[in-house]
Short mmCIF file of C-alpha atoms in Angstrom, two decimals:
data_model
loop_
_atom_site.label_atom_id
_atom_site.label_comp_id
_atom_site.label_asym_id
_atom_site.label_seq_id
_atom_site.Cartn_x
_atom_site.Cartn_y
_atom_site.Cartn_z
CA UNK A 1 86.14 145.84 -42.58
CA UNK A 2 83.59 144.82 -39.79
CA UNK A 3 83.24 141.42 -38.85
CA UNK A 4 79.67 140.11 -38.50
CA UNK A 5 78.55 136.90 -36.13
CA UNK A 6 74.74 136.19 -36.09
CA UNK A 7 73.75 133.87 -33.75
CA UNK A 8 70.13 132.29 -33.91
CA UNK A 9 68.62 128.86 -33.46
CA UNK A 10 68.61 127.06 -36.73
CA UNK A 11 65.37 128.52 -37.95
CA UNK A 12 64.12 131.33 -39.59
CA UNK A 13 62.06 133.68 -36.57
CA UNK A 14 63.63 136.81 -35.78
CA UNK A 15 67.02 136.49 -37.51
CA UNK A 16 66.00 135.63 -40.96
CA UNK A 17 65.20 139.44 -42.18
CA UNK A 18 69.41 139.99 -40.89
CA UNK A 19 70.16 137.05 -42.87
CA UNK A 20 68.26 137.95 -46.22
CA UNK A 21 70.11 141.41 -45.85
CA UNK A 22 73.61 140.28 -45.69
CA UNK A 23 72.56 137.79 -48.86
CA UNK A 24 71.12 140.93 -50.43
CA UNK A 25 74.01 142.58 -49.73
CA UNK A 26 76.00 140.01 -50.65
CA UNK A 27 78.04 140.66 -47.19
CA UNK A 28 79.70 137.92 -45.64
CA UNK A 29 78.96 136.79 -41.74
CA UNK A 30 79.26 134.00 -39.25
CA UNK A 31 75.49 132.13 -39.26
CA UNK A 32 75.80 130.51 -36.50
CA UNK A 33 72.94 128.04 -35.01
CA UNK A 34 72.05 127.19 -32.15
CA UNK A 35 70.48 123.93 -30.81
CA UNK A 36 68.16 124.05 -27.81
CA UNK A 37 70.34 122.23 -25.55
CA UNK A 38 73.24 125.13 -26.13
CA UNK A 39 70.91 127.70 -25.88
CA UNK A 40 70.65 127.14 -21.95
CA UNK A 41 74.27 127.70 -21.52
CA UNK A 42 74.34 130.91 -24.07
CA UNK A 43 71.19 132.32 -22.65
CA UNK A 44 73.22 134.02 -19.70
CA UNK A 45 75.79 135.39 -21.57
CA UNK A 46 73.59 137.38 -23.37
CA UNK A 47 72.66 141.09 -23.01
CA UNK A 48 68.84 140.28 -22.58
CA UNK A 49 69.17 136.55 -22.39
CA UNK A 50 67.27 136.67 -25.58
CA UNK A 51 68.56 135.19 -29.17
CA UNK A 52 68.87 136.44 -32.07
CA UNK A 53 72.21 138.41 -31.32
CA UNK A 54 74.26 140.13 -33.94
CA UNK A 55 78.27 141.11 -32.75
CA UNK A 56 80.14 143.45 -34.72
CA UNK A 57 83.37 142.73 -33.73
CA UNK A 58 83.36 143.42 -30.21
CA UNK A 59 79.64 144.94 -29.97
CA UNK A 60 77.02 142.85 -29.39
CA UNK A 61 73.51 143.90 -30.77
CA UNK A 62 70.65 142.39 -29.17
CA UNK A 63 67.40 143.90 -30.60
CA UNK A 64 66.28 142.33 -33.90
CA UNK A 65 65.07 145.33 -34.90
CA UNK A 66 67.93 147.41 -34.16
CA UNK A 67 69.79 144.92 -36.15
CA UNK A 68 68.23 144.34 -39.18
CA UNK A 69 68.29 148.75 -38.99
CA UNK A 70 71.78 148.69 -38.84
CA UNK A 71 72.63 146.14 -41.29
CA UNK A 72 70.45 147.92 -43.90
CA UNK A 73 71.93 151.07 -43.35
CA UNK A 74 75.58 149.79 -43.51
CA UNK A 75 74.72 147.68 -46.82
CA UNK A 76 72.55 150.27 -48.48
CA UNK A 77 69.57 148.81 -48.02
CA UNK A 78 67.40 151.28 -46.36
CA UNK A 79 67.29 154.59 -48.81
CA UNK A 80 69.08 157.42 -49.99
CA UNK A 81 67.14 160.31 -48.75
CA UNK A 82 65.48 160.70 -45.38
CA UNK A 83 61.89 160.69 -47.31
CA UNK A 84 62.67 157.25 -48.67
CA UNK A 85 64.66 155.86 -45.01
CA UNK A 86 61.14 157.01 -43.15
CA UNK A 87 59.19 155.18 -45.71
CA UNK A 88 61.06 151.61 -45.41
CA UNK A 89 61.20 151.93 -41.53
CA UNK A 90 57.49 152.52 -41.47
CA UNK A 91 56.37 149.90 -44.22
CA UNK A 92 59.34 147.28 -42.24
CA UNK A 93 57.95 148.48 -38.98
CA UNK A 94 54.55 147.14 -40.22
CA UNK A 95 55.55 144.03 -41.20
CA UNK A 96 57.11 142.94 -38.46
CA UNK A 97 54.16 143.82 -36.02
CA UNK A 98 52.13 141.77 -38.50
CA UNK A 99 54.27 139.10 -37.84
CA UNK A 100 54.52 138.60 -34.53
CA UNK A 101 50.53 139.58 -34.27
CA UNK A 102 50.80 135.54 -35.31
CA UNK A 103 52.51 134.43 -32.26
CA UNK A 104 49.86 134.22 -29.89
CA UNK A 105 47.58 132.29 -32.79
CA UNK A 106 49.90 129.45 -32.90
CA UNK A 107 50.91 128.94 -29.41
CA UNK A 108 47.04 128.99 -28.54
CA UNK A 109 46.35 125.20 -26.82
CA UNK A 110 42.39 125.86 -27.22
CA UNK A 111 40.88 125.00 -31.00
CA UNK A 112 38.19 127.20 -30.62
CA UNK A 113 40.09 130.34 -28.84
CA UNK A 114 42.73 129.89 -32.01
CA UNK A 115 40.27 129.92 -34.92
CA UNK A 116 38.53 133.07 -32.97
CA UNK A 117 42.21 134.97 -32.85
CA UNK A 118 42.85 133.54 -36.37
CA UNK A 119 39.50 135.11 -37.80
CA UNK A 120 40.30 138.52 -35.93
CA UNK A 121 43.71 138.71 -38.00
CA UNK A 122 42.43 137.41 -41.00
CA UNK A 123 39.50 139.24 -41.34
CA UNK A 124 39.45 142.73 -39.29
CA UNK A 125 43.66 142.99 -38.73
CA UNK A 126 45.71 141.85 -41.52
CA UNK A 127 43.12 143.69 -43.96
CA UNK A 128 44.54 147.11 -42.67
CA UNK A 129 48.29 146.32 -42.79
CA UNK A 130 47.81 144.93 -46.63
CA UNK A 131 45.73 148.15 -47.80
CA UNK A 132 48.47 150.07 -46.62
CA UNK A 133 50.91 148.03 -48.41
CA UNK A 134 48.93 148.43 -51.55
CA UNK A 135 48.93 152.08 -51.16
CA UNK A 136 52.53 152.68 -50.50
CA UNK A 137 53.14 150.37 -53.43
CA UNK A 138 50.87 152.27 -55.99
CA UNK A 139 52.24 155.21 -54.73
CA UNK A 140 55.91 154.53 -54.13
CA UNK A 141 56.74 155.50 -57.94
CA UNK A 142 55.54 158.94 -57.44
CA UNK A 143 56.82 159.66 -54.42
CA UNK A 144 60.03 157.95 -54.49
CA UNK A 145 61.19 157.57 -57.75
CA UNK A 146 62.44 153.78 -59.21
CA UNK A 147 60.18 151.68 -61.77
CA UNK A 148 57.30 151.09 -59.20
CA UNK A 149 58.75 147.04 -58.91
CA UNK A 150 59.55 147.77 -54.99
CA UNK A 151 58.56 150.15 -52.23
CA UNK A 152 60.61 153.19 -52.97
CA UNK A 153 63.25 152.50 -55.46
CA UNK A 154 64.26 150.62 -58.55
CA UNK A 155 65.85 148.29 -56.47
CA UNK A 156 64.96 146.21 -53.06
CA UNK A 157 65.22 147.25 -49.96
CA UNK A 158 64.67 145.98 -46.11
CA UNK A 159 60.51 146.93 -46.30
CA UNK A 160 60.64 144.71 -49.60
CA UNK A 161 62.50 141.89 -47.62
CA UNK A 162 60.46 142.03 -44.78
CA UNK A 163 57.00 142.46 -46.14
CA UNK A 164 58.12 138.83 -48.22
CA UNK A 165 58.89 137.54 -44.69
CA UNK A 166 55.10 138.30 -43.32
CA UNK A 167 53.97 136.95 -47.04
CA UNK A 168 56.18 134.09 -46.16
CA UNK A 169 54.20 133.65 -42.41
CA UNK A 170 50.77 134.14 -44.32
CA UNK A 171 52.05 130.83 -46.67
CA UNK A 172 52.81 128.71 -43.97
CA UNK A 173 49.86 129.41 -41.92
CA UNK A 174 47.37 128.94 -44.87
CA UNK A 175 46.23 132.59 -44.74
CA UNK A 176 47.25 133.17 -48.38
CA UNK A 177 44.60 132.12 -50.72
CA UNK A 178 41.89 134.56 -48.58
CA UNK A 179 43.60 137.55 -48.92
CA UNK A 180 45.62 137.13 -52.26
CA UNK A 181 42.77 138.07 -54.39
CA UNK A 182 42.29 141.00 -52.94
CA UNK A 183 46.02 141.84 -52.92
CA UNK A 184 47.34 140.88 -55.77
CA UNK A 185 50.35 143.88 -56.11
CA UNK A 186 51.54 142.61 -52.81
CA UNK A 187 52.04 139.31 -53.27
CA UNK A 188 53.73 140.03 -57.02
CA UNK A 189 56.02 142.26 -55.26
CA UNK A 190 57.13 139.45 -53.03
CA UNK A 191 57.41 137.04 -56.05
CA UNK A 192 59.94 139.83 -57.13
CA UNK A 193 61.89 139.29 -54.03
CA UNK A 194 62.47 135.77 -54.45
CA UNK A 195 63.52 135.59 -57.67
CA UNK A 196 66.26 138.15 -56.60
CA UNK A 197 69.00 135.72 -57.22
CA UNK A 198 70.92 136.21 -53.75
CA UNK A 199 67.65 135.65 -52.14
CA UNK A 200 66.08 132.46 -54.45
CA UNK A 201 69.48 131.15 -53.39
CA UNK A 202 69.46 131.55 -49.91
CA UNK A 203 65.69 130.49 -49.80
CA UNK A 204 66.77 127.16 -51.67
CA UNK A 205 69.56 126.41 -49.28
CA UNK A 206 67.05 126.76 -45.86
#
């Protein structure tokens, strides 16, 4: 059996989607964090001097994306048919980019340039990813099968997990009570995720 080291600052970012995965999956792995002050001695020894980093045993993934891929496939998180595997790459795809669409927004020094770049996602951006989401939700039943709960299946999967991760970015920036209303399915299909017990667990013990 593989042996799985993440290693990530102590934070969520760009390794939490891995680590809701391996909860999901109930697969065991090294978690290991990172402080600031060790991160300029590990930054060199990296493949792209970039964290988060996932080794399985002696390979070293350095792509988040390429990592939370591989972990889904290996756990059985990403769809049984190719129909349903292009479906959760495009809907995780999605979420992602909607994610880090955020970054610039909160590292923005100027008030008035960051409420201008936060109205441009909130109102003309984010509107497009979440009708999307709402479609391939109300749809995901016929298409795919499952009890129309999550995405494609019966059961979660990684575009389930990492829409509640841009759901969980919209919370903390106080996006959520704009676009809610207008969204309801998404957000109860992330309410869904966290009561998941692995994940309600793993949420509690951030």
């Amino acid at each position: 059996m593989a042996a799985y080291k993440l290693t990530y600052f102590d934070a969520t970012g760009r390794a939490e989607l891995t680590r809701m995965l391996f909860k999901l999956g109930d697969q065991e792995f090294e978690d290991v964090r990172v402080t600031r002050e060790d991160w300029a001695k590990l930054k060199p020894t990296t493949p792209l001097s970039t964290m988060p980093t996932l080794e399985v045993d002696d390979f070293v993934i350095p792509q988040s994306g390429c990592m939370e891929r591989y972990v889904a496939q290996k756990l059985g998180l990403c769809g049984s048919t190719d129909a349903q595997r292009l479906q959760i790459d495009i809907i995780h795809t999605t979420a992602m980019e909607y994610v880090i669409m955020m970054v610039p927004i909160w590292h923005e020094k100027d008030e008035a340039k960051k409420a201008e770049l936060r109205r441009e996602y909130q109102q003309e951006k984010l509107p497009v990813a979440m009708h999307f989401l709402m479609a391939a939700l109300e749809s995901g039943k016929a298409k795919f099968g499952g009890d129309g709960k999550f995405f494609v299946s019966s059961e979660a999967t990684m575009a389930d997990l990492a829409v509640s991760l841009l759901v969980e970015v919209l919370d903390k920036s106080e996006i959520t009570p704009a676009v809610k209303p207008k969204f309801p399915a998404v957000f109860e299909l992330v309410e869904r995720v966290n009561q998941l017990p692995a994940i309600k667990k793993h949420i509690a013990s951030r």
